[in-house]
PDB file of C-alpha atoms in Angstrom:
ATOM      1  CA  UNK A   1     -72.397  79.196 -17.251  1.00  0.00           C
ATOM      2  CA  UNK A   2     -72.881  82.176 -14.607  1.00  0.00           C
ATOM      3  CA  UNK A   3     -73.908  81.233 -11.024  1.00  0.00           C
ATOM      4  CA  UNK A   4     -77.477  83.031 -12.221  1.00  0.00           C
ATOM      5  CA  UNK A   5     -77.769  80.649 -14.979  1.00  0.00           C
ATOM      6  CA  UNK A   6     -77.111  77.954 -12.382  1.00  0.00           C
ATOM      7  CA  UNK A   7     -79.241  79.107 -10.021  1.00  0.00           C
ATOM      8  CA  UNK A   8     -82.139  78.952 -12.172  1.00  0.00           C
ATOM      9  CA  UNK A   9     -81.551  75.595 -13.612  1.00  0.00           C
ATOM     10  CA  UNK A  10     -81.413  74.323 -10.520  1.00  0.00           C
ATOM     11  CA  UNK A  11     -84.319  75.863  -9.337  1.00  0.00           C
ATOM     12  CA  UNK A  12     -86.097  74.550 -12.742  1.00  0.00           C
ATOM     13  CA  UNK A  13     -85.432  70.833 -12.659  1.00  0.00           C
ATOM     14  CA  UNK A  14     -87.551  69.807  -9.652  1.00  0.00           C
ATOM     15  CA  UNK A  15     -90.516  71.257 -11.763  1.00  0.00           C
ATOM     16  CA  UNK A  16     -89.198  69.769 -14.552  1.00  0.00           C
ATOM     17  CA  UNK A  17     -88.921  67.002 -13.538  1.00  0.00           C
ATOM     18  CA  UNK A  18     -92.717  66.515 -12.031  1.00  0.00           C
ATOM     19  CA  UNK A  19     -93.721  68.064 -14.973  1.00  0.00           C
ATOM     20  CA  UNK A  20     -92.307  65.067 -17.302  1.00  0.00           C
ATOM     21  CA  UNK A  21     -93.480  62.589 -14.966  1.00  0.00           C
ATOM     22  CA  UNK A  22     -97.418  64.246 -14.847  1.00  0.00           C
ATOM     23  CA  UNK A  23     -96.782  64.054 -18.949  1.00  0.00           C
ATOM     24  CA  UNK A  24     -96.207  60.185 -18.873  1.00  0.00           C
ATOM     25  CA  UNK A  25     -99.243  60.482 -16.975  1.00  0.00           C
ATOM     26  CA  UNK A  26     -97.860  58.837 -13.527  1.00  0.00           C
ATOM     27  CA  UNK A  27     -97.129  59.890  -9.782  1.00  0.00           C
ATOM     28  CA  UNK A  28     -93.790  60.317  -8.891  1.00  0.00           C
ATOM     29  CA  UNK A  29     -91.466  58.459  -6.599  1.00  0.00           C
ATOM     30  CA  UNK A  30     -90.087  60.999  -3.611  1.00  0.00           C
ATOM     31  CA  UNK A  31     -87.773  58.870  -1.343  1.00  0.00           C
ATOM     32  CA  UNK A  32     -86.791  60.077   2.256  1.00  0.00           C
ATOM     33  CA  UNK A  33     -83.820  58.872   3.615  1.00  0.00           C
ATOM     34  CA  UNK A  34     -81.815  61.016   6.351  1.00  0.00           C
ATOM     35  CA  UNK A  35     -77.956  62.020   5.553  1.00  0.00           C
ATOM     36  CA  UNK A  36     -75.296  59.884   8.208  1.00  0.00           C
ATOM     37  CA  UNK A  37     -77.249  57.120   8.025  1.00  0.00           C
ATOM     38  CA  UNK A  38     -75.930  54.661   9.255  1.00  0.00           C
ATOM     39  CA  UNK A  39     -72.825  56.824   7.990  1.00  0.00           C
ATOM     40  CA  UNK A  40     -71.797  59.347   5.662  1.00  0.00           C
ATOM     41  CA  UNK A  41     -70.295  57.282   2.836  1.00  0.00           C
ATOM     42  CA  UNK A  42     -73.489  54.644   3.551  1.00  0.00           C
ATOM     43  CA  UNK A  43     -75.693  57.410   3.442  1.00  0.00           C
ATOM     44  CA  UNK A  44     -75.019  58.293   0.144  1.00  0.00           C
ATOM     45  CA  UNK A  45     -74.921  55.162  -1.326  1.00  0.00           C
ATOM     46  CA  UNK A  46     -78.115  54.504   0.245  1.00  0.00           C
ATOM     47  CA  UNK A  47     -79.534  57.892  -1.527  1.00  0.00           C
ATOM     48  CA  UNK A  48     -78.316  57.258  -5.139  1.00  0.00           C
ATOM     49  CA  UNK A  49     -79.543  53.173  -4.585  1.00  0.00           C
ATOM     50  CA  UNK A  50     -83.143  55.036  -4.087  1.00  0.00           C
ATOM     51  CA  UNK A  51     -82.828  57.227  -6.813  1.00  0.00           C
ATOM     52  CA  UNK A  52     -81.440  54.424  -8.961  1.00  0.00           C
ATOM     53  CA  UNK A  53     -84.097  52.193  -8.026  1.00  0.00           C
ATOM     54  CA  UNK A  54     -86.508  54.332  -9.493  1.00  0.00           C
ATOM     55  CA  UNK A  55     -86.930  57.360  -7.298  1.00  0.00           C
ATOM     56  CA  UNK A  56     -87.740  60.454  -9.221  1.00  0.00           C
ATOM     57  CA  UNK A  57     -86.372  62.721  -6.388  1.00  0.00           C
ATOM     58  CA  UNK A  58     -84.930  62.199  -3.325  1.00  0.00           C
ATOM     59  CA  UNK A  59     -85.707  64.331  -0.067  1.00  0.00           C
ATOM     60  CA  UNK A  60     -82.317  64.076   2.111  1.00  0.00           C
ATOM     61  CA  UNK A  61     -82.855  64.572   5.854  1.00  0.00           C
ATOM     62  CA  UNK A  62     -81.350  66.483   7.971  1.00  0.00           C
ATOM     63  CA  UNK A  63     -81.519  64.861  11.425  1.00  0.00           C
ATOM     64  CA  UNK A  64     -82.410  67.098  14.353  1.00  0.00           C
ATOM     65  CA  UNK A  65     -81.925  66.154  18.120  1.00  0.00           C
ATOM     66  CA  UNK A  66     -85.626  66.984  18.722  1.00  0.00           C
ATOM     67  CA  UNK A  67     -87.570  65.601  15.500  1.00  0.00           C
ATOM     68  CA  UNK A  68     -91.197  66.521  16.470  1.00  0.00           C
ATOM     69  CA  UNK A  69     -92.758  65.240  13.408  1.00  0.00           C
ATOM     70  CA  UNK A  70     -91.101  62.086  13.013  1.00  0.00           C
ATOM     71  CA  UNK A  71     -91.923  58.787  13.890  1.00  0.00           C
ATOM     72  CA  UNK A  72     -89.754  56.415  15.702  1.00  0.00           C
ATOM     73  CA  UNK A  73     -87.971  54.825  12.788  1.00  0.00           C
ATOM     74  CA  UNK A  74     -86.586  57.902  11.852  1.00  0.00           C
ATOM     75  CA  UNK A  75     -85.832  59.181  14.982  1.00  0.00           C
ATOM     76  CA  UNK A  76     -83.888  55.949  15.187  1.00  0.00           C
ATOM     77  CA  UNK A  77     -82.092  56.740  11.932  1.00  0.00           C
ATOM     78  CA  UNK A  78     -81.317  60.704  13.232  1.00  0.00           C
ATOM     79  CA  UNK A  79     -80.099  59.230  16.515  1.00  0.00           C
ATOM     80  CA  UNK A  80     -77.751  56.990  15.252  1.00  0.00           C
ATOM     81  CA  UNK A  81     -76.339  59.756  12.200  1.00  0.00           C
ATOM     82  CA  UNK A  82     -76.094  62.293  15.194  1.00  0.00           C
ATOM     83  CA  UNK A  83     -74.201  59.864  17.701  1.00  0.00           C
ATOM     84  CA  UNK A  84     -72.156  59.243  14.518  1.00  0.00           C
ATOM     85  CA  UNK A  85     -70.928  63.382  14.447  1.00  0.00           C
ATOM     86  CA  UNK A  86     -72.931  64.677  11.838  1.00  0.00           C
ATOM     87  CA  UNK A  87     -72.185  67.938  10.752  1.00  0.00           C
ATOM     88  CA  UNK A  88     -74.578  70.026   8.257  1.00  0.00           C
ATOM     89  CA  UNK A  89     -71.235  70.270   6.127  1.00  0.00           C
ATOM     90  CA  UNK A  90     -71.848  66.356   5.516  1.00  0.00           C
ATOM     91  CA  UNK A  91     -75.364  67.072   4.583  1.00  0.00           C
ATOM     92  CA  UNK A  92     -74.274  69.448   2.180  1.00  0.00           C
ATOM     93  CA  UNK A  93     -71.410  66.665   0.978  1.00  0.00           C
ATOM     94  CA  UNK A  94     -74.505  63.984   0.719  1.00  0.00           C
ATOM     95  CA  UNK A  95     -76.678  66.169  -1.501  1.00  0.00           C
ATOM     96  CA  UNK A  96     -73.676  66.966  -3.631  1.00  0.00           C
ATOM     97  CA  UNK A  97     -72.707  63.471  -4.379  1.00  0.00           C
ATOM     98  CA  UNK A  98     -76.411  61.917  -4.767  1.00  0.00           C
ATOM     99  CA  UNK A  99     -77.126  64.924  -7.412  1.00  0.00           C
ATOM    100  CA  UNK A 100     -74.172  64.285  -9.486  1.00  0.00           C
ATOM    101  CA  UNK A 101     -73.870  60.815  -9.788  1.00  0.00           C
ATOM    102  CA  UNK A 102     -77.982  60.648 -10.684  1.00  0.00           C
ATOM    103  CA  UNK A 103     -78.530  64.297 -12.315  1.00  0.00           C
ATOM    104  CA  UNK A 104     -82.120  64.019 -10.359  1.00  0.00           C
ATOM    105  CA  UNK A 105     -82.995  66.726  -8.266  1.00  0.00           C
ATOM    106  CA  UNK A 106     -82.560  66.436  -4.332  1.00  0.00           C
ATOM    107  CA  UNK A 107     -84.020  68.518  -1.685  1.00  0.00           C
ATOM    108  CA  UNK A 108     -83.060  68.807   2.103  1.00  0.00           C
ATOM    109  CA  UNK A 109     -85.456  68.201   4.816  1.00  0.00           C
ATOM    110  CA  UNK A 110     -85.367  70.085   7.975  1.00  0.00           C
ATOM    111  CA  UNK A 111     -86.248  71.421  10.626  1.00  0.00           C
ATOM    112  CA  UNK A 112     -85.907  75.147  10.763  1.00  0.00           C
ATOM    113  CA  UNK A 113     -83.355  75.832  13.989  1.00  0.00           C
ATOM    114  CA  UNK A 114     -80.690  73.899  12.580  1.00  0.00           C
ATOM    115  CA  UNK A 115     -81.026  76.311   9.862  1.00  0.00           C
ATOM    116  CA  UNK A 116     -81.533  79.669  12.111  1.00  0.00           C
ATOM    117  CA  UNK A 117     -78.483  78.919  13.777  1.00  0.00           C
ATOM    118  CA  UNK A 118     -76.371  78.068  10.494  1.00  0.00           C
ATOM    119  CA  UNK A 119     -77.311  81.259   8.904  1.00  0.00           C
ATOM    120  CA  UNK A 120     -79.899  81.974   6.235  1.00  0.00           C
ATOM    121  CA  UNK A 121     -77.225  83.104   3.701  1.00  0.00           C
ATOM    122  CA  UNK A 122     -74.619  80.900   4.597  1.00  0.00           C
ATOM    123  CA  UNK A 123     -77.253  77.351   4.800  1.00  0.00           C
ATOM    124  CA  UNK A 124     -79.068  78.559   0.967  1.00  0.00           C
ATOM    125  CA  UNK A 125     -75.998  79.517  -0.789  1.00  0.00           C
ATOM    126  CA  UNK A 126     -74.236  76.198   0.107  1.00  0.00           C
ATOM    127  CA  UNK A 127     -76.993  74.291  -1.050  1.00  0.00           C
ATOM    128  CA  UNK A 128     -77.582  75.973  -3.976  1.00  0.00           C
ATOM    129  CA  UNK A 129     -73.472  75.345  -4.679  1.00  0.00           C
ATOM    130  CA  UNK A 130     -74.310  71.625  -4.075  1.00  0.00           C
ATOM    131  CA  UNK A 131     -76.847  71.233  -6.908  1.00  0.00           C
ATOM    132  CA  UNK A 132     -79.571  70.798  -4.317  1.00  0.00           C
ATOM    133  CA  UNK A 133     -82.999  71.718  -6.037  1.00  0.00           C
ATOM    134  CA  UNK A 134     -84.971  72.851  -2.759  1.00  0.00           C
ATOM    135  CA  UNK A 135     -85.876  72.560   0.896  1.00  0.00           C
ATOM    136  CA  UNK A 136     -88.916  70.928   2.703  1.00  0.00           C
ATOM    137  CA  UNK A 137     -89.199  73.303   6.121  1.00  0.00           C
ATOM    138  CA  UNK A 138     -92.291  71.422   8.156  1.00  0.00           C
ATOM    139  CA  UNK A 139     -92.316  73.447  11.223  1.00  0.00           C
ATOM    140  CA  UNK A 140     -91.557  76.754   9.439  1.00  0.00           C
ATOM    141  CA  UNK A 141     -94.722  79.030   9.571  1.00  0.00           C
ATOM    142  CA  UNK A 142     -95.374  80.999   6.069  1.00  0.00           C
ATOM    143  CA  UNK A 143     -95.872  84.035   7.949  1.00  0.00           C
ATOM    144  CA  UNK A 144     -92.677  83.849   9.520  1.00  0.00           C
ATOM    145  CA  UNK A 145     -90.646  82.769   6.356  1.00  0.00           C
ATOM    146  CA  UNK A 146     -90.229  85.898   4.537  1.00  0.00           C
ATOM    147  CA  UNK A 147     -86.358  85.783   5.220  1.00  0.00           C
ATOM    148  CA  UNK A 148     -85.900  82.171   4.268  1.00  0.00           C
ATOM    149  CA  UNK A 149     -87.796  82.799   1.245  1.00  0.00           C
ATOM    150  CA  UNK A 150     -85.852  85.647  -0.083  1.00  0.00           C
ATOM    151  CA  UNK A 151     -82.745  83.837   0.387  1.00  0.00           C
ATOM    152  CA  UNK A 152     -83.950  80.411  -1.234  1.00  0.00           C
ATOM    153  CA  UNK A 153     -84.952  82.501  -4.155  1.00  0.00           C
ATOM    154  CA  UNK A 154     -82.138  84.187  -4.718  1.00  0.00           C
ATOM    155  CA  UNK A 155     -80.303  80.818  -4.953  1.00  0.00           C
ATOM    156  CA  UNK A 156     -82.945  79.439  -6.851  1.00  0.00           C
ATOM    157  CA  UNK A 157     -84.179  76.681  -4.765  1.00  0.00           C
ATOM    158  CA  UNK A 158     -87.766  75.391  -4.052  1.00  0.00           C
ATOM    159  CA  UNK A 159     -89.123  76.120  -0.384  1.00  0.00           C
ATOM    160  CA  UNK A 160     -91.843  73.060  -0.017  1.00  0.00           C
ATOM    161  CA  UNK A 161     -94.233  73.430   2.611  1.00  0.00           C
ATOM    162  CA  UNK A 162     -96.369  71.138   4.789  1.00  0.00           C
ATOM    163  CA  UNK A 163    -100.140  70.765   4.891  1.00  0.00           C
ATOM    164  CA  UNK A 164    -102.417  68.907   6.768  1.00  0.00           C
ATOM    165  CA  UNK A 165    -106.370  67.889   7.298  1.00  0.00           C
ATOM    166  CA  UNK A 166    -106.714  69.997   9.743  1.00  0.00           C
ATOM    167  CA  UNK A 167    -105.307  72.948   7.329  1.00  0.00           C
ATOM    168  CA  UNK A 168    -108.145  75.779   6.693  1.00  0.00           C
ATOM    169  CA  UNK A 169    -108.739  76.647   3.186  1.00  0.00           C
ATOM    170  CA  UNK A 170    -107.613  80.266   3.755  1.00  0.00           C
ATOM    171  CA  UNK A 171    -104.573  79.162   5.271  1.00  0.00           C
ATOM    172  CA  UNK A 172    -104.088  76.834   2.323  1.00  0.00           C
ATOM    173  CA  UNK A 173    -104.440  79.441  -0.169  1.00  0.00           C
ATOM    174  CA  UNK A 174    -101.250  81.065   1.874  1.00  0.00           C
ATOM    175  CA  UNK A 175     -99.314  78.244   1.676  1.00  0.00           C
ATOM    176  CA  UNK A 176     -99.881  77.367  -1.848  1.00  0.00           C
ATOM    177  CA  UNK A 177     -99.309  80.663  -2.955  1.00  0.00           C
ATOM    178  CA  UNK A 178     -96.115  81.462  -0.842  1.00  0.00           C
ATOM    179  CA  UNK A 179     -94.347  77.513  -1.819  1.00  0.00           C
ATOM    180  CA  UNK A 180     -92.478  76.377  -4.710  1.00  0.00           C
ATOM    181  CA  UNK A 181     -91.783  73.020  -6.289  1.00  0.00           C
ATOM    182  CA  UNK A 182     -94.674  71.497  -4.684  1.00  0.00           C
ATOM    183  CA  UNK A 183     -96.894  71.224  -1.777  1.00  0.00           C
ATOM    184  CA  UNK A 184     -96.463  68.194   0.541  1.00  0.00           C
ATOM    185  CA  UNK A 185     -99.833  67.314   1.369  1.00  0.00           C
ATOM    186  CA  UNK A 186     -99.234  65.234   5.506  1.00  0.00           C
ATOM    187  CA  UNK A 187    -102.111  63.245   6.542  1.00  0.00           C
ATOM    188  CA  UNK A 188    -103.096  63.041  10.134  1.00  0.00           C
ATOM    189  CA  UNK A 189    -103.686  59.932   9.862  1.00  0.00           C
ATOM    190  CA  UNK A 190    -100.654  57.047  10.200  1.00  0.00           C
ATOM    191  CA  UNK A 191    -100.116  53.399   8.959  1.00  0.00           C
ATOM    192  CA  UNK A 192    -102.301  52.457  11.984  1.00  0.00           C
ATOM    193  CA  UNK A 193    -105.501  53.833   9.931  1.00  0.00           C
ATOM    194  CA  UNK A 194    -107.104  51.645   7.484  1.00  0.00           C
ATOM    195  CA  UNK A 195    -106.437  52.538   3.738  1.00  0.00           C
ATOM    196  CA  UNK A 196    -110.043  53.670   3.046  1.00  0.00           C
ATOM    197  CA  UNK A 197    -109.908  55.891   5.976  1.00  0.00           C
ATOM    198  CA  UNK A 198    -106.237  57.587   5.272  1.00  0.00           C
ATOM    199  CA  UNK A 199    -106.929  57.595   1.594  1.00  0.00           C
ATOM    200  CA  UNK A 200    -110.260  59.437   1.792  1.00  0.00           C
ATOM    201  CA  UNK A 201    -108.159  61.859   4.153  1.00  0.00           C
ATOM    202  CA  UNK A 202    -105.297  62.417   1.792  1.00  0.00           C
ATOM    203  CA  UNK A 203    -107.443  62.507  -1.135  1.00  0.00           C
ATOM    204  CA  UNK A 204    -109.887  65.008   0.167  1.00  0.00           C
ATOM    205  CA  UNK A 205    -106.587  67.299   1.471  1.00  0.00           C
ATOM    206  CA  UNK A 206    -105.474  66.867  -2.358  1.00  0.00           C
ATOM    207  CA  UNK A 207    -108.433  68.163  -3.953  1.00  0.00           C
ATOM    208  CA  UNK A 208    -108.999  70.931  -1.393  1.00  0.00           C
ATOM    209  CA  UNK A 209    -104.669  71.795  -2.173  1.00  0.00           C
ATOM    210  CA  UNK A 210    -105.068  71.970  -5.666  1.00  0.00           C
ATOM    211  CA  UNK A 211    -108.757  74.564  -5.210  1.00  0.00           C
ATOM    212  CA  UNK A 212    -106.177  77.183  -4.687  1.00  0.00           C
ATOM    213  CA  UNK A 213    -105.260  77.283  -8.596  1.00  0.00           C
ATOM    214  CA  UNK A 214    -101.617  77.853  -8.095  1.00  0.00           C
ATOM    215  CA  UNK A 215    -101.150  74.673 -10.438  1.00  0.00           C
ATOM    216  CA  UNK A 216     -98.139  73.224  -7.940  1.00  0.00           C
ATOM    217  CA  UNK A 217     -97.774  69.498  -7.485  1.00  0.00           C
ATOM    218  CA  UNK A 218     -99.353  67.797  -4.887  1.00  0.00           C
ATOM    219  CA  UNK A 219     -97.612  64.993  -3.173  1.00  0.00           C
ATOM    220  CA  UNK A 220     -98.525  62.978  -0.369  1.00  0.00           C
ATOM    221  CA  UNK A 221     -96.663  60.969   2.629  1.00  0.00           C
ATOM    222  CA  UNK A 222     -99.125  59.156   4.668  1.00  0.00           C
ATOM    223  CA  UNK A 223     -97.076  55.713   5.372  1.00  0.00           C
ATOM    224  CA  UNK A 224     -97.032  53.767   2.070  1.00  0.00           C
ATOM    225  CA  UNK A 225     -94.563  51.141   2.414  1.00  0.00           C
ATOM    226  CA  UNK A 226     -95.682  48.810  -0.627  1.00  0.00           C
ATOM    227  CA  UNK A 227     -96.061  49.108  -4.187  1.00  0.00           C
ATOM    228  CA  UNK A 228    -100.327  48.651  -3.888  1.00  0.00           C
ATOM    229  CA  UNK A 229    -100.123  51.406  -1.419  1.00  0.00           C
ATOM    230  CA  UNK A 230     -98.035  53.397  -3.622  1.00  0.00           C
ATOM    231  CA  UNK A 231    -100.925  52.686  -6.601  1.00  0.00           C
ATOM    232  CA  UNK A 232    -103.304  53.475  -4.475  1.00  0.00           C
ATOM    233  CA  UNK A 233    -101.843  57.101  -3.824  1.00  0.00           C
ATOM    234  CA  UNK A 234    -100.811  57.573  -6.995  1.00  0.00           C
ATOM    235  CA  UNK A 235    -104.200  57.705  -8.487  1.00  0.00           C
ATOM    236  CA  UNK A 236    -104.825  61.375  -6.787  1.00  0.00           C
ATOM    237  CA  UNK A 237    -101.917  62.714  -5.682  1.00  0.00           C
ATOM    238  CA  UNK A 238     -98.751  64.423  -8.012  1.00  0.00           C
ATOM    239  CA  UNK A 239     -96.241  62.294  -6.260  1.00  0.00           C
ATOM    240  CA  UNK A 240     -95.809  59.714  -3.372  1.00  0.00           C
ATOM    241  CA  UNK A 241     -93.699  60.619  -0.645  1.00  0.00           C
ATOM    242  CA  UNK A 242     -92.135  57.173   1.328  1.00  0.00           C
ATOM    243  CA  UNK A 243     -89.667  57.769   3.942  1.00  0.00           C
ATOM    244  CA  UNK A 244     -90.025  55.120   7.119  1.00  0.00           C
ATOM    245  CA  UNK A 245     -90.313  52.355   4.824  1.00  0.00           C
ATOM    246  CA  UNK A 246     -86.780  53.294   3.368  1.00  0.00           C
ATOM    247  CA  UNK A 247     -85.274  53.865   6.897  1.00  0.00           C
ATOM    248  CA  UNK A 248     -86.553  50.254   8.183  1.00  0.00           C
ATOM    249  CA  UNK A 249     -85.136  48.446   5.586  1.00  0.00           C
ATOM    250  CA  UNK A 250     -81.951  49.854   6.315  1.00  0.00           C
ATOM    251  CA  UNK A 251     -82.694  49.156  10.124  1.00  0.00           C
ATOM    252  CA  UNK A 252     -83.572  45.979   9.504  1.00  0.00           C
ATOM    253  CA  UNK A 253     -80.252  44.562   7.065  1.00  0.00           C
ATOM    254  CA  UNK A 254     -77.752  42.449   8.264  1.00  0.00           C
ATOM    255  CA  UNK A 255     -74.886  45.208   7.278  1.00  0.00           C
ATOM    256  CA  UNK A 256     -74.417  48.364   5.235  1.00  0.00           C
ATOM    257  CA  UNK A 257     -74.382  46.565   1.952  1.00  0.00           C
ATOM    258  CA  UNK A 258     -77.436  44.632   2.072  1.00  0.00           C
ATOM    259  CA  UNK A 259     -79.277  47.781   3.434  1.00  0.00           C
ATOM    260  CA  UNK A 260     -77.992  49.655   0.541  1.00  0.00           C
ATOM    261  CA  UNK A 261     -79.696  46.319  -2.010  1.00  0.00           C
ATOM    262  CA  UNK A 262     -82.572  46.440  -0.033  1.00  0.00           C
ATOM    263  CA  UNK A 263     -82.985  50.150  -0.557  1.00  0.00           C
ATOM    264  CA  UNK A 264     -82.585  50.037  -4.025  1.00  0.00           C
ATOM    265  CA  UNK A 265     -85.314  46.784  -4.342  1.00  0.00           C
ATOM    266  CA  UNK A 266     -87.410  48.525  -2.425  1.00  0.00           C
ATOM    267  CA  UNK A 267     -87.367  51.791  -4.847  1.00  0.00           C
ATOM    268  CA  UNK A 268     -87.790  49.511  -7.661  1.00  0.00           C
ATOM    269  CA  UNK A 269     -91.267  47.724  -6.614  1.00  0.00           C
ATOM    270  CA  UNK A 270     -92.746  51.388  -5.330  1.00  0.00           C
ATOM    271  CA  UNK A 271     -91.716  52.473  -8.887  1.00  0.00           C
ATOM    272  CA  UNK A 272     -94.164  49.932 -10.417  1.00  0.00           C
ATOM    273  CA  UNK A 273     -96.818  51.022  -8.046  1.00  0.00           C
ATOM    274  CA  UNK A 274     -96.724  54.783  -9.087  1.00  0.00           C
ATOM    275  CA  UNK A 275     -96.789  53.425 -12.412  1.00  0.00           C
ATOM    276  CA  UNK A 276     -99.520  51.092 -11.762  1.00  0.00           C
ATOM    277  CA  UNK A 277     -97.574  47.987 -12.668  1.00  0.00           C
ATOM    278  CA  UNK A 278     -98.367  46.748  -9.170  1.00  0.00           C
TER     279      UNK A 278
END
């Protein structure tokens, strides 16, 4: 098969993939869990024990010594996988493995100066030769992704933006119209909010997403750590995005192994939420 060929089945299988799970008339599973955490190898296990458990994809982060947008769990996790050495190289290594032992498709989240300093080129075609399916860029502006856009098509991988409450409807329309794979859909408001008050949120951000009529998937991340939560999101939104929840139950094992099981468990019971088995 030519790297072309490649390229573009790559770049299909995330929307595959969402598409078969809207067709069995579910949300799907995204799982968060950042790459060197606690290590490589434990990393990686820890990413195909999500997807095992009943992930549909997996989001792999890419920690960042300044992680604006993320809460202190995961800024725990990104410390301790960047006190560990962490190189983008082992990123690249972790979506590699997690991809072909599952076949599912994984994307890399990141900030964008660990990116501007790898090199455009050199960061999209090195994903693209790991079988990664996309990146999630949260603190990339559209208008200023032109370059990274070129490049990620050219490999055939998804660029997923980030919107908010707070988003206008024009500037949604930009976003919506200048992502791929799908639109992740960040409510302001944290697992400190009541449900009725972050679902209304997330559900009005949702609806006001998919006005656009570019048809992409909307999935959410708002802090669901449970499979009722997970139910509960699933009932508007194209997917359900849980990250923190995966990084504390890793944080919270005795050892490696029983933070890998309790991965995978966890995976499992959000599974029968966004199937509303809960």
């Amino acid at each position: 098969m030519s790297g072309a060929a490649l390229n573009s089945q790559r770049g299909q299988l995330l929307s595959d993939t969402l598409a078969t799970v809207k067709s069995e008339g579910r949300s799907a599973l995204i799982a968060y869990l950042p790459a060197g955490f606690p290590t490589v190898d434990g990393g990686i296990e820890a990413i195909k024990a999500a997807l095992d458990g009943g992930a549909d994809v997996v989001e792999v982060g890419l920690p960042h010594s300044d992680p604006v947008l993320d809460g202190p769990v995961i800024q725990t996790a990104d410390d301790i996988a960047l006190r560990g050495g962490l190189k983008i190289a082992d990123v690249m290594r972790t979506v590699r493995e997690a991809h072909r032992a599952t076949g599912k498709p994984v994307l890399v989240m990141t900030y964008w100066n660990p990116i501007d300093r790898y090199g455009v080129e050199r960061f999209t075609a090195e994903l693209a030769e790991a079988g990664g399916a996309g990146c999630i860029l949260p603190d990339l502006p559209v208008q200023e992704s032109a370059l990274w856009r070129e490049h990620a098509e050219k490999h055939g991988l998804a660029t997923v933006f980030v919107v908010a409450p707070s988003s206008k409807d024009e500037r949604l329309a930009d976003i919506t119209a200048a992502g791929s794979g799908f639109v992740y859909a960040a409510s302001l408001m944290g697992v400190t909010g009541t449900r009725a008050t972050v679902s209304s949120q997330a559900e009005n951000l949702v609806e006001r997403t998919r006005a656009t009529g570019t048809g992409l998937p909307v999935c959410v991340g708002l802090g669901v750590s449970n499979a009722t939560q997970a139910a509960e999101v699933a009932r508007f939104a194209d997917g359900v995005i849980v990250g923190s929840a995966f990084v504390k139950a890793m944080l919270d094992a005795p050892d490696d192994a029983a933070g890998v099981e309790a991965v995978r468990a966890l995976a499992g019971d959000l599974a029968k939420g966004v199937r509303g088995q809960a």
